[in-house]
Backbone as CSV, one residue per row, in Angstrom:
resi,resn,N_x,N_y,N_z,CA_x,CA_y,CA_z,C_x,C_y,C_z
1,MET,100.055,122.608,114.494,99.580,121.482,113.692,99.139,121.971,112.316
2,ASP,99.668,121.355,111.278,99.228,121.642,109.914,98.119,120.657,109.528
3,ILE,97.162,121.146,108.753,96.047,120.312,108.314,96.011,120.284,106.796
4,GLY,96.132,119.072,106.240,96.052,118.898,104.804,94.815,118.114,104.417
5,LEU,94.513,118.109,103.122,93.377,117.370,102.583,93.861,116.285,101.625
6,HIS,93.221,115.121,101.677,93.533,114.041,100.746,92.469,114.030,99.649
7,LEU,92.915,114.110,98.392,91.986,114.195,97.274,91.618,112.838,96.678
8,GLY,92.129,111.760,97.249,91.929,110.447,96.658,90.478,110.021,96.539
9,SER,89.613,110.509,97.434,88.207,110.103,97.404,87.320,111.112,96.691
10,VAL,87.924,112.082,96.012,87.171,113.074,95.241,87.312,112.754,93.757
11,ASN,86.230,112.863,93.015,86.292,112.673,91.575,87.329,113.631,90.989
12,PRO,88.275,113.120,90.194,89.346,113.985,89.680,88.865,115.224,88.931
13,ARG,87.672,115.189,88.373,87.200,116.370,87.644,86.966,117.559,88.573
14,TRP,86.900,117.295,89.884,86.701,118.360,90.858,87.988,118.777,91.557
15,TRP,89.099,118.110,91.252,90.329,118.390,91.988,90.734,119.864,91.926
16,ALA,90.680,120.464,90.757,91.120,121.856,90.637,90.248,122.789,91.466
17,GLU,88.918,122.576,91.424,88.018,123.429,92.185,88.177,123.214,93.689
18,VAL,88.335,121.945,94.093,88.565,121.657,95.519,89.886,122.286,95.975
19,ALA,90.915,122.199,95.144,92.211,122.774,95.497,92.109,124.277,95.691
20,ALA,91.429,124.951,94.787,91.294,126.402,94.895,90.525,126.787,96.157
21,GLU,89.465,126.041,96.471,88.691,126.348,97.675,89.487,126.025,98.936
22,ALA,90.230,124.926,98.933,91.072,124.581,100.089,92.126,125.658,100.326
23,ASP,92.687,126.173,99.259,93.663,127.259,99.365,93.019,128.477,100.014
24,ARG,91.817,128.805,99.582,91.111,129.966,100.122,90.747,129.782,101.593
25,LEU,90.373,128.547,101.968,89.926,128.285,103.336,91.070,128.224,104.346
26,GLY,92.297,128.056,103.876,93.434,128.045,104.801,93.989,126.686,105.130
27,PHE,93.593,125.635,104.400,94.236,124.336,104.600,95.703,124.454,104.185
28,GLU,96.563,123.693,104.862,98.009,123.830,104.658,98.506,123.095,103.428
29,SER,97.867,121.985,103.058,98.403,121.158,101.973,97.308,120.323,101.341
30,LEU,97.613,119.838,100.117,96.769,118.907,99.372,97.603,117.691,99.021
31,TRP,97.000,116.489,99.066,97.751,115.260,98.821,96.967,114.376,97.872
32,ILE,97.687,113.789,96.904,97.033,112.880,95.966,97.743,111.529,95.993
33,PRO,96.987,110.439,95.748,97.575,109.089,95.739,98.289,108.825,94.425
34,GLU,99.016,107.700,94.359,99.786,107.415,93.151,99.988,105.928,92.967
35,HIS,99.793,105.459,91.748,100.215,104.132,91.300,100.560,104.240,89.827
36,LEU,101.545,103.481,89.409,101.908,103.459,87.994,100.973,102.539,87.218
37,VAL,100.710,101.357,87.771,99.777,100.415,87.166,99.340,99.430,88.247
38,VAL,98.096,98.957,88.161,97.596,97.949,89.100,97.189,96.719,88.280
39,PRO,98.013,95.677,88.271,97.700,94.485,87.475,96.410,93.798,87.945
40,LEU,95.771,93.103,87.037,94.546,92.382,87.373,94.796,91.319,88.434
41,SER,96.016,90.780,88.476,96.339,89.717,89.428,96.844,90.239,90.763
42,ALA,96.736,91.543,90.996,97.285,92.129,92.219,96.649,91.507,93.459
43,ALA,97.495,91.259,94.467,97.028,90.713,95.736,97.811,91.369,96.860
44,GLY,97.320,91.168,98.079,97.984,91.780,99.219,97.369,93.123,99.542
45,SER,97.858,93.740,100.615,97.315,95.023,101.036,98.345,95.752,101.885
46,PRO,98.349,97.084,101.842,99.243,97.833,102.731,98.693,97.943,104.143
47,HIS,97.464,97.516,104.370,96.819,97.686,105.659,96.795,96.378,106.438
48,HIS,97.170,96.455,107.700,97.173,95.266,108.550,95.772,94.653,108.623
49,GLY,95.711,93.340,108.467,94.448,92.637,108.598,93.619,92.587,107.341
50,ALA,94.074,93.243,106.267,93.332,93.219,105.002,93.952,92.186,104.066
51,ASP,93.109,91.459,103.344,93.588,90.375,102.488,93.704,90.748,101.022
52,HIS,93.234,91.910,100.650,93.234,92.266,99.234,93.533,93.759,99.090
53,PRO,93.963,94.170,97.905,94.279,95.587,97.704,93.057,96.467,97.918
54,PRO,93.230,97.639,98.471,92.095,98.546,98.680,91.728,99.308,97.416
55,ILE,92.361,98.981,96.287,92.081,99.672,95.031,91.802,98.646,93.935
56,PRO,90.825,98.893,93.086,90.572,98.000,91.956,91.563,98.279,90.832
57,PRO,91.834,97.291,89.975,92.834,97.482,88.928,92.431,98.492,87.856
58,ASP,91.123,98.760,87.731,90.684,99.697,86.703,90.432,101.101,87.253
59,ILE,90.948,101.384,88.450,90.763,102.714,89.013,91.510,103.740,88.167
60,PRO,90.916,104.902,87.893,91.628,105.934,87.128,92.875,106.396,87.878
61,ALA,93.995,106.417,87.199,95.258,106.860,87.793,95.880,107.905,86.881
62,PHE,96.461,108.923,87.491,97.016,110.041,86.738,98.480,110.227,87.094
63,ASP,99.218,110.826,86.185,100.592,111.189,86.486,100.580,112.289,87.541
64,VAL,101.199,112.019,88.688,101.072,112.959,89.803,101.700,114.312,89.504
65,PHE,102.811,114.327,88.787,103.455,115.609,88.535,102.650,116.450,87.541
66,GLY,101.981,115.791,86.597,101.080,116.520,85.717,99.927,117.131,86.487
67,VAL,99.326,116.343,87.395,98.212,116.841,88.200,98.657,117.981,89.108
68,LEU,99.775,117.806,89.798,100.214,118.838,90.745,100.631,120.115,90.029
69,GLY,101.169,119.995,88.825,101.454,121.196,88.048,100.176,121.940,87.718
70,HIS,99.121,121.195,87.387,97.814,121.801,87.121,97.270,122.479,88.372
71,LEU,97.361,121.804,89.513,96.852,122.385,90.760,97.675,123.593,91.193
72,ALA,98.961,123.573,90.869,99.808,124.726,91.202,99.308,125.983,90.511
73,ALA,98.810,125.812,89.288,98.318,126.965,88.536,96.996,127.482,89.071
74,ARG,96.284,126.656,89.857,94.983,127.050,90.389,95.067,127.527,91.834
75,THR,96.263,127.507,92.405,96.439,127.876,93.812,97.618,128.829,93.956
76,THR,97.750,129.413,95.140,98.841,130.372,95.355,99.695,130.062,96.583
77,ARG,99.121,129.397,97.587,99.805,129.246,98.861,99.940,127.799,99.318
78,ILE,98.926,127.004,99.091,98.825,125.668,99.663,99.930,124.756,99.126
79,ARG,100.488,123.895,99.988,101.505,122.946,99.561,100.850,121.784,98.823
80,LEU,101.615,121.148,97.928,101.099,120.119,97.039,101.894,118.836,97.251
81,GLY,101.212,117.764,97.679,101.944,116.576,98.091,101.471,115.289,97.437
82,THR,102.341,114.271,97.500,102.031,112.921,97.037,101.976,111.987,98.231
83,CYS,100.976,111.118,98.258,100.762,110.248,99.418,100.361,108.845,98.956
84,VAL,101.395,108.014,98.538,102.786,108.386,98.322,103.196,107.963,96.920
85,TYR,104.291,108.557,96.450,104.838,108.294,95.117,105.788,107.099,95.194
86,ASN,105.585,106.124,94.294,106.410,104.913,94.288,107.716,105.177,93.553
87,ILE,108.646,105.757,94.268,109.861,106.305,93.655,110.747,105.225,93.039
88,GLY,110.703,104.010,93.541,111.576,102.961,93.026,111.180,102.429,91.664
89,LEU,109.978,102.720,91.210,109.499,102.200,89.936,110.021,102.984,88.739
90,ARG,110.639,104.149,88.977,111.104,104.987,87.880,112.608,105.186,87.943
91,HIS,113.149,105.523,86.781,114.539,105.975,86.749,114.612,107.319,87.475
92,PRO,115.661,107.578,88.240,115.746,108.849,88.976,115.704,110.083,88.079
93,PHE,116.138,109.964,86.813,116.012,111.109,85.911,114.549,111.522,85.767
94,VAL,113.666,110.532,85.661,112.246,110.811,85.480,111.665,111.474,86.718
95,THR,111.957,110.905,87.890,111.444,111.475,89.140,112.005,112.867,89.383
96,ALA,113.303,113.017,89.233,113.928,114.314,89.503,113.382,115.394,88.584
97,ARG,113.157,115.052,87.308,112.658,116.041,86.358,111.217,116.434,86.671
98,GLY,110.371,115.441,86.919,108.978,115.747,87.219,108.825,116.545,88.498
99,ALA,109.538,116.137,89.556,109.449,116.838,90.828,109.975,118.262,90.713
100,THR,111.070,118.439,89.990,111.619,119.777,89.811,110.632,120.671,89.072
101,THR,109.993,120.132,88.053,109.025,120.915,87.285,107.915,121.448,88.186
102,VAL,107.348,120.585,89.022,106.284,121.023,89.927,106.820,122.027,90.941
103,ASP,108.000,121.762,91.483,108.544,122.652,92.502,108.786,124.050,91.939
104,VAL,109.327,124.113,90.730,109.588,125.417,90.119,108.279,126.133,89.775
105,LEU,107.354,125.421,89.134,106.095,126.043,88.724,105.253,126.489,89.913
106,SER,105.389,125.808,91.046,104.592,126.151,92.236,105.300,127.129,93.151
107,GLY,106.527,127.500,92.822,107.278,128.397,93.704,107.785,127.716,94.953
108,GLY,108.102,126.404,94.848,108.686,125.687,95.987,107.670,125.071,96.917
109,ARG,106.503,124.676,96.396,105.436,124.161,97.267,105.287,122.644,97.239
110,LEU,106.192,121.926,96.577,106.052,120.474,96.486,106.488,119.780,97.770
111,ALA,105.629,118.881,98.266,105.963,117.972,99.369,105.932,116.568,98.789
112,LEU,107.109,115.993,98.570,107.211,114.730,97.844,107.176,113.554,98.821
113,GLY,105.973,113.037,99.040,105.823,111.831,99.840,106.198,110.624,99.004
114,ILE,107.118,109.801,99.499,107.620,108.668,98.722,107.558,107.387,99.553
115,GLY,107.489,106.250,98.857,107.460,104.975,99.550,108.152,103.902,98.745
116,ALA,108.452,102.781,99.399,109.084,101.640,98.734,108.059,100.728,98.077
117,SER,106.777,100.983,98.328,105.668,100.260,97.705,105.384,98.948,98.425
118,TRP,104.161,98.487,98.284,103.702,97.235,98.897,103.190,96.251,97.853
119,LEU,102.981,96.725,96.603,102.303,95.923,95.598,103.312,95.189,94.704
120,ARG,103.585,93.936,95.046,104.557,93.135,94.300,104.218,93.071,92.814
121,ALA,102.933,92.887,92.485,102.540,92.736,91.085,102.866,93.978,90.264
122,GLU,102.827,95.143,90.886,103.151,96.378,90.172,104.627,96.390,89.783
123,TRP,105.492,95.969,90.700,106.922,95.898,90.402,107.197,94.857,89.317
124,GLU,106.540,93.719,89.405,106.774,92.666,88.420,106.268,93.086,87.045
125,ALA,105.194,93.859,86.986,104.683,94.327,85.708,105.681,95.251,85.008
126,VAL,106.453,95.985,85.805,107.454,96.901,85.252,108.766,96.167,84.960
127,GLY,108.866,94.903,85.416,110.074,94.127,85.188,111.153,94.351,86.220
128,LEU,110.760,94.749,87.429,111.719,95.025,88.493,111.566,94.019,89.631
129,ASP,112.638,93.883,90.412,112.704,92.902,91.489,112.111,93.494,92.768
130,PHE,110.942,93.037,93.132,110.271,93.540,94.326,111.103,93.305,95.584
131,ASP,111.803,92.181,95.639,112.566,91.840,96.835,113.812,92.709,97.009
132,ARG,114.214,93.417,95.959,115.357,94.340,96.054,114.906,95.788,96.020
133,ARG,113.637,96.016,96.277,113.102,97.368,96.123,113.711,98.362,97.110
134,GLY,114.041,97.897,98.318,114.607,98.823,99.305,115.923,99.412,98.843
135,ALA,116.811,98.570,98.344,118.105,99.058,97.866,117.932,99.962,96.651
136,ARG,116.980,99.624,95.775,116.735,100.462,94.602,116.189,101.833,95.020
137,VAL,115.303,101.847,95.991,114.766,103.116,96.489,115.881,103.976,97.071
138,ASP,116.749,103.371,97.877,117.850,104.135,98.470,118.739,104.753,97.397
139,GLU,119.065,103.973,96.378,119.931,104.502,95.322,119.216,105.587,94.518
140,THR,117.926,105.399,94.281,117.161,106.413,93.561,117.148,107.733,94.315
141,ILE,116.929,107.674,95.615,116.934,108.890,96.438,118.286,109.580,96.347
142,THR,119.358,108.804,96.452,120.703,109.380,96.391,120.922,110.117,95.069
143,VAL,120.547,109.482,93.966,120.753,110.108,92.660,119.903,111.365,92.521
144,CYS,118.642,111.291,92.920,117.773,112.468,92.826,118.322,113.637,93.630
145,ARG,118.753,113.385,94.841,119.267,114.472,95.676,120.523,115.097,95.072
146,ARG,121.339,114.297,94.432,122.521,114.845,93.763,122.121,115.674,92.546
147,LEU,121.167,115.181,91.767,120.710,115.938,90.602,120.118,117.276,91.021
148,TRP,119.461,117.299,92.158,118.823,118.518,92.643,119.807,119.529,93.230
149,SER,121.033,119.102,93.516,121.937,119.998,94.248,123.316,120.190,93.622
150,GLU,123.771,119.257,92.778,125.124,119.336,92.235,125.108,119.814,90.786
151,LYS,126.160,120.546,90.406,126.240,121.085,89.048,126.413,119.979,88.014
152,VAL,127.269,119.010,88.307,127.516,117.876,87.417,127.424,116.597,88.246
153,VAL,126.743,115.595,87.711,126.547,114.342,88.447,126.988,113.169,87.582
154,GLU,127.829,112.321,88.165,128.211,111.050,87.556,127.929,109.968,88.577
155,HIS,127.390,108.838,88.121,126.984,107.810,89.081,127.205,106.418,88.492
156,HIS,127.768,105.549,89.333,127.978,104.154,88.936,127.551,103.278,90.116
157,GLY,126.309,102.794,90.056,125.775,102.026,91.166,125.242,100.680,90.743
158,GLU,124.524,100.042,91.654,123.965,98.717,91.384,122.830,98.775,90.374
159,PHE,122.010,99.809,90.437,120.817,99.894,89.607,120.914,100.936,88.497
160,PHE,121.737,101.945,88.691,121.846,103.030,87.719,123.316,103.330,87.453
161,ASP,123.618,103.582,86.193,125.003,103.806,85.807,125.015,104.827,84.669
162,PHE,125.646,105.983,84.905,125.701,106.981,83.843,126.922,107.877,84.003
163,GLU,127.395,108.356,82.878,128.519,109.291,82.832,128.044,110.687,83.241
164,PRO,128.950,111.654,83.330,128.572,112.981,83.837,127.413,113.612,83.072
165,VAL,126.463,114.139,83.834,125.323,114.857,83.266,125.118,116.156,84.047
166,ALA,124.539,117.128,83.369,124.069,118.339,84.037,122.558,118.224,84.212
167,PHE,122.024,118.913,85.197,120.590,118.852,85.459,120.110,120.244,85.841
168,GLU,119.386,120.880,84.949,118.855,122.216,85.178,117.404,122.268,84.695
169,PRO,116.584,123.111,85.340,116.914,123.973,86.474,116.946,123.185,87.775
170,LYS,117.498,123.792,88.799,117.422,123.202,90.130,116.069,123.563,90.753
171,PRO,115.591,122.750,91.687,114.340,123.082,92.374,114.440,124.387,93.149
172,VAL,113.311,124.993,93.408,113.272,126.195,94.240,113.710,125.870,95.662
173,GLN,113.236,124.740,96.188,113.640,124.325,97.533,115.103,123.886,97.499
174,GLU,115.905,124.520,98.288,117.333,124.227,98.275,117.585,122.764,98.618
175,GLY,118.363,122.101,97.769,118.654,120.684,97.971,117.591,119.760,97.424
176,GLY,116.492,120.332,96.935,115.440,119.516,96.351,114.152,119.559,97.136
177,PRO,113.065,119.085,96.561,111.775,119.058,97.257,111.852,118.298,98.571
178,ALA,111.059,118.746,99.529,111.002,118.066,100.817,110.523,116.636,100.633
179,LEU,111.300,115.670,101.144,110.948,114.255,101.043,110.245,113.812,102.328
180,HIS,109.059,113.256,102.179,108.305,112.716,103.311,108.227,111.210,103.112
181,ILE,108.857,110.475,104.015,109.061,109.042,103.836,107.864,108.261,104.361
182,GLY,107.165,107.576,103.451,106.030,106.771,103.845,106.442,105.358,104.220
183,GLY,105.764,104.797,105.210,106.061,103.429,105.620,106.209,103.300,107.115
184,ASP,106.181,102.057,107.585,106.201,101.813,109.032,107.391,101.001,109.515
185,GLY,108.136,100.420,108.592,109.222,99.537,108.988,110.510,100.247,109.315
186,ALA,111.518,99.447,109.627,112.824,99.984,110.023,113.459,100.801,108.909
187,ALA,113.313,100.364,107.653,113.927,101.096,106.547,113.294,102.467,106.375
188,ALA,111.977,102.556,106.527,111.301,103.846,106.408,111.750,104.804,107.501
189,LEU,111.871,104.304,108.721,112.345,105.155,109.824,113.774,105.622,109.565
190,ARG,114.618,104.726,109.063,116.003,105.105,108.754,116.050,106.211,107.707
191,ARG,115.257,106.055,106.645,115.253,107.082,105.597,114.722,108.406,106.137
192,ALA,113.670,108.353,106.940,113.119,109.584,107.501,114.135,110.287,108.391
193,ALA,114.884,109.507,109.152,115.859,110.084,110.075,117.053,110.688,109.355
194,THR,117.388,110.172,108.176,118.626,110.591,107.520,118.412,111.519,106.336
195,VAL,117.404,111.260,105.511,117.232,112.077,104.291,115.855,112.715,104.187
196,GLY,114.945,112.404,105.092,113.587,112.906,104.968,113.351,114.209,105.707
197,ALA,112.515,115.045,105.111,111.996,116.198,105.856,110.966,115.729,106.868
198,GLY,110.386,114.547,106.587,109.371,114.038,107.486,109.128,112.561,107.305
199,TRP,108.294,112.022,108.183,107.901,110.623,108.182,106.387,110.552,108.053
200,MET,105.895,109.597,107.235,104.466,109.410,107.028,104.088,107.977,107.404
201,PRO,103.790,107.707,108.664,103.374,106.349,109.044,102.048,105.992,108.389
202,MET,101.917,104.730,108.003,100.729,104.275,107.287,99.859,103.327,108.113
203,ASN,100.456,102.597,109.046,99.718,101.578,109.796,99.975,101.712,111.291
204,HIS,100.010,102.933,111.768,100.259,103.176,113.182,98.993,103.678,113.881
205,ALA,98.586,102.977,114.928,97.559,103.524,115.800,98.169,104.676,116.593
206,LEU,97.338,105.600,117.008,97.840,106.794,117.682,98.656,106.440,118.920
207,GLU,98.220,105.428,119.651,98.931,105.064,120.880,100.285,104.424,120.601
208,ASP,100.508,103.978,119.368,101.796,103.366,119.023,102.832,104.381,118.563
209,LEU,102.389,105.577,118.245,103.304,106.562,117.672,104.447,106.975,118.597
210,PRO,104.206,107.265,119.875,105.310,107.736,120.720,106.513,106.800,120.731
211,ARG,106.272,105.486,120.765,107.395,104.546,120.773,108.184,104.627,119.464
212,SER,107.472,104.695,118.338,108.160,104.790,117.053,108.879,106.127,116.903
213,LEU,108.287,107.189,117.433,108.939,108.499,117.347,110.191,108.559,118.215
214,ALA,110.178,107.831,119.322,111.391,107.745,120.136,112.500,107.056,119.351
215,ARG,112.150,106.010,118.612,113.131,105.324,117.772,113.606,106.231,116.645
216,LEU,112.697,107.012,116.074,113.064,107.945,115.013,114.055,108.982,115.518
217,ARG,113.825,109.504,116.702,114.760,110.484,117.289,116.117,109.848,117.581
218,GLU,116.089,108.587,118.014,117.337,107.874,118.277,118.150,107.720,116.994
219,LEU,117.485,107.351,115.912,118.168,107.201,114.621,118.696,108.546,114.126
220,ALA,117.920,109.592,114.317,118.358,110.924,113.895,119.584,111.364,114.688
221,ASP,119.592,111.091,115.970,120.755,111.432,116.801,121.989,110.670,116.342
222,GLN,121.817,109.397,116.034,122.946,108.591,115.571,123.509,109.120,114.255
223,ALA,122.647,109.697,113.428,123.073,110.246,112.145,123.605,111.668,112.282
224,GLY,123.576,112.212,113.484,124.045,113.575,113.709,123.080,114.638,113.235
225,ARG,121.823,114.267,113.083,120.823,115.217,112.596,120.307,116.077,113.737
226,ARG,120.154,117.375,113.458,119.634,118.297,114.463,118.332,118.961,114.026
227,SER,118.026,118.933,112.737,116.804,119.570,112.248,115.580,118.732,112.620
228,PRO,114.438,119.369,112.861,113.228,118.618,113.233,112.716,117.758,112.089
229,ILE,111.974,116.720,112.427,111.381,115.815,111.450,109.862,115.933,111.557
230,GLU,109.221,116.319,110.469,107.769,116.409,110.460,107.155,115.014,110.509
231,VAL,105.999,114.919,111.135,105.278,113.646,111.216,103.886,113.866,110.636
232,THR,103.647,113.277,109.470,102.398,113.465,108.738,101.571,112.198,108.820
233,LEU,100.349,112.316,109.303,99.501,111.137,109.504,98.211,111.261,108.700
234,PRO,97.986,110.356,107.743,96.668,110.300,107.095,95.637,109.856,108.127
235,ALA,94.668,110.731,108.433,93.804,110.499,109.580,92.441,109.935,109.240
236,ALA,92.136,109.756,107.955,90.831,109.222,107.541,89.719,110.012,108.245
237,GLY,88.817,109.332,108.933,87.702,110.028,109.576,87.894,110.222,111.055
238,ALA,89.132,110.132,111.519,89.380,110.153,112.956,89.442,111.555,113.549
239,VAL,89.324,112.589,112.731,89.474,113.958,113.215,88.270,114.788,112.795
240,SER,87.561,115.297,113.778,86.393,116.133,113.477,86.227,117.283,114.455
241,SER,87.201,117.477,115.353,87.088,118.545,116.344,88.480,118.994,116.775
242,PRO,88.590,120.180,117.371,89.888,120.617,117.902,90.448,119.661,118.942
243,GLU,89.570,118.999,119.685,90.033,118.036,120.686,90.707,116.839,120.030
244,ASP,90.170,116.391,118.913,90.807,115.306,118.170,92.200,115.722,117.711
245,VAL,92.322,116.937,117.243,93.624,117.442,116.806,94.596,117.479,117.976
246,GLU,94.119,117.905,119.122,94.986,118.004,120.296,95.543,116.641,120.686
247,ARG,94.747,115.579,120.583,95.239,114.242,120.901,96.380,113.849,119.969
248,HIS,96.275,114.226,118.722,97.335,113.910,117.767,98.592,114.733,118.044
249,ILE,98.409,115.975,118.442,99.570,116.796,118.806,100.316,116.173,119.976
250,GLU,99.579,115.722,120.976,100.194,115.101,122.148,100.955,113.835,121.785
251,ALA,100.518,113.134,120.730,101.191,111.906,120.302,102.416,112.189,119.445
252,GLY,102.596,113.441,119.027,103.775,113.801,118.249,103.525,114.091,116.785
253,VAL,102.265,114.094,116.348,101.932,114.387,114.957,102.064,115.884,114.706
254,THR,102.656,116.256,113.573,102.778,117.676,113.220,101.903,118.057,112.030
255,ARG,101.409,117.057,111.272,100.496,117.340,110.162,99.469,116.216,110.072
256,LEU,98.217,116.582,109.936,97.149,115.626,109.714,96.618,115.796,108.297
257,ILE,96.414,114.676,107.609,95.766,114.699,106.305,94.357,114.164,106.507
258,VAL,93.368,115.021,106.317,91.997,114.670,106.637,91.164,114.563,105.365
259,THR,90.033,113.892,105.487,89.064,113.748,104.387,87.684,113.999,104.970
260,PRO,87.296,115.256,105.134,86.037,115.572,105.825,84.811,115.482,104.917
261,TRP,84.686,114.372,104.201,83.534,114.123,103.346,83.449,112.624,103.092
262,THR,82.313,112.158,102.623,82.151,110.741,102.302,81.916,110.506,100.815
263,SER,81.707,111.568,100.049,81.549,111.458,98.605,81.959,112.769,97.959
264,SER,82.213,112.729,96.665,82.634,113.933,95.944,81.621,115.059,96.081
265,ARG,80.348,114.708,96.100,79.311,115.736,96.182,79.367,116.497,97.498
266,GLU,79.934,115.863,98.537,80.000,116.490,99.857,81.317,117.210,100.112
267,ALA,82.232,117.163,99.142,83.587,117.667,99.398,83.599,119.140,99.766
268,PHE,82.911,119.975,99.009,82.962,121.406,99.271,82.336,121.751,100.621
269,ASP,81.135,121.220,100.878,80.492,121.488,102.168,81.311,120.898,103.307
270,GLY,81.894,119.708,103.087,82.666,119.065,104.141,83.901,119.846,104.535
271,MET,84.651,120.334,103.554,85.869,121.068,103.930,85.533,122.453,104.478
272,ARG,84.436,123.045,104.039,84.033,124.324,104.622,83.603,124.140,106.072
273,ARG,82.846,123.074,106.331,82.438,122.786,107.701,83.655,122.501,108.581
274,PHE,84.612,121.720,108.050,85.829,121.422,108.812,86.607,122.704,109.095
275,ALA,86.664,123.585,108.120,87.370,124.852,108.324,86.714,125.662,109.435
276,ASP,85.399,125.704,109.457,84.686,126.464,110.492,84.844,125.837,111.868
277,GLU,84.749,124.497,111.932,84.706,123.818,113.224,86.060,123.453,113.780
278,VAL,87.062,123.335,112.918,88.386,122.881,113.368,89.481,123.891,113.047
279,LEU,89.595,124.288,111.776,90.686,125.183,111.400,90.600,126.519,112.114
280,THR,89.429,127.152,112.108,89.291,128.474,112.716,89.608,128.464,114.205
281,PRO,89.071,127.508,114.999,89.461,127.451,116.415,90.952,127.206,116.625
282,LEU,91.566,126.369,115.777,93.002,126.126,115.909,93.807,127.391,115.622
283,GLN,93.413,128.124,114.589,94.103,129.354,114.252,93.966,130.392,115.345
284,ALA,92.807,130.390,116.029,92.598,131.332,117.121,93.495,131.034,118.314
285,LEU,93.849,129.757,118.482,94.699,129.354,119.596,96.189,129.583,119.309
286,SER,96.550,129.644,118.038,97.979,129.753,117.682,98.459,131.197,117.717
């Protein structure tokens, strides 16, 4: 089981210091949230049973690739992830270039968590069709993967159309940064089974995971895939002991993203305590 940290609840001015300490303590990865813009009229929620967005429109938001490049310079081993990047909102040239930059500067440590997004107002603010976002995401992924792996790329699709281009440098990770597909629906499972290094469920209770993972394996088999699929679960406050981790392992989770603090001031003590009480016992068992 890999254990990552989510930086979304930490004041950004502490991100670099938290990243360096997490690297030293042995956490496997760091993850940051992402939005391009949150309109004042935003409504809806990615969480079942919630009536409004869990984020205010004036929340500070940063370019994820700029932040991860900064964190790459402050760390040596820990993986750097997005949870999740709204890939459909950008032209694939922009995503491919930013992701490649982080992957190269970090020595191949980028874990690119991506999603089709839930916030209609964000898509409308950019002038894009929210109802066609799935097809746009699929085409964006296709173009990015080609840019990351082919010497010359020409593309004529529904959303993007361009004559032959070269794209250098290529990412350190062969074929491009590892894609971790966020979402709970059929399209997310399909993408995870076919093009993802992993799946990141967002609204799954632990007891619901085995059924969805059985479907994920079925889709992977149909696609002729033989490589394993990582399962990354943002665990909020649900994990505080090795026994909690074991329950997630039994359900099929391979990576937990934890937040062992309730405020920025507690971040350092919280992750050190988690390392002592959870990481060290897990490492002793492995």
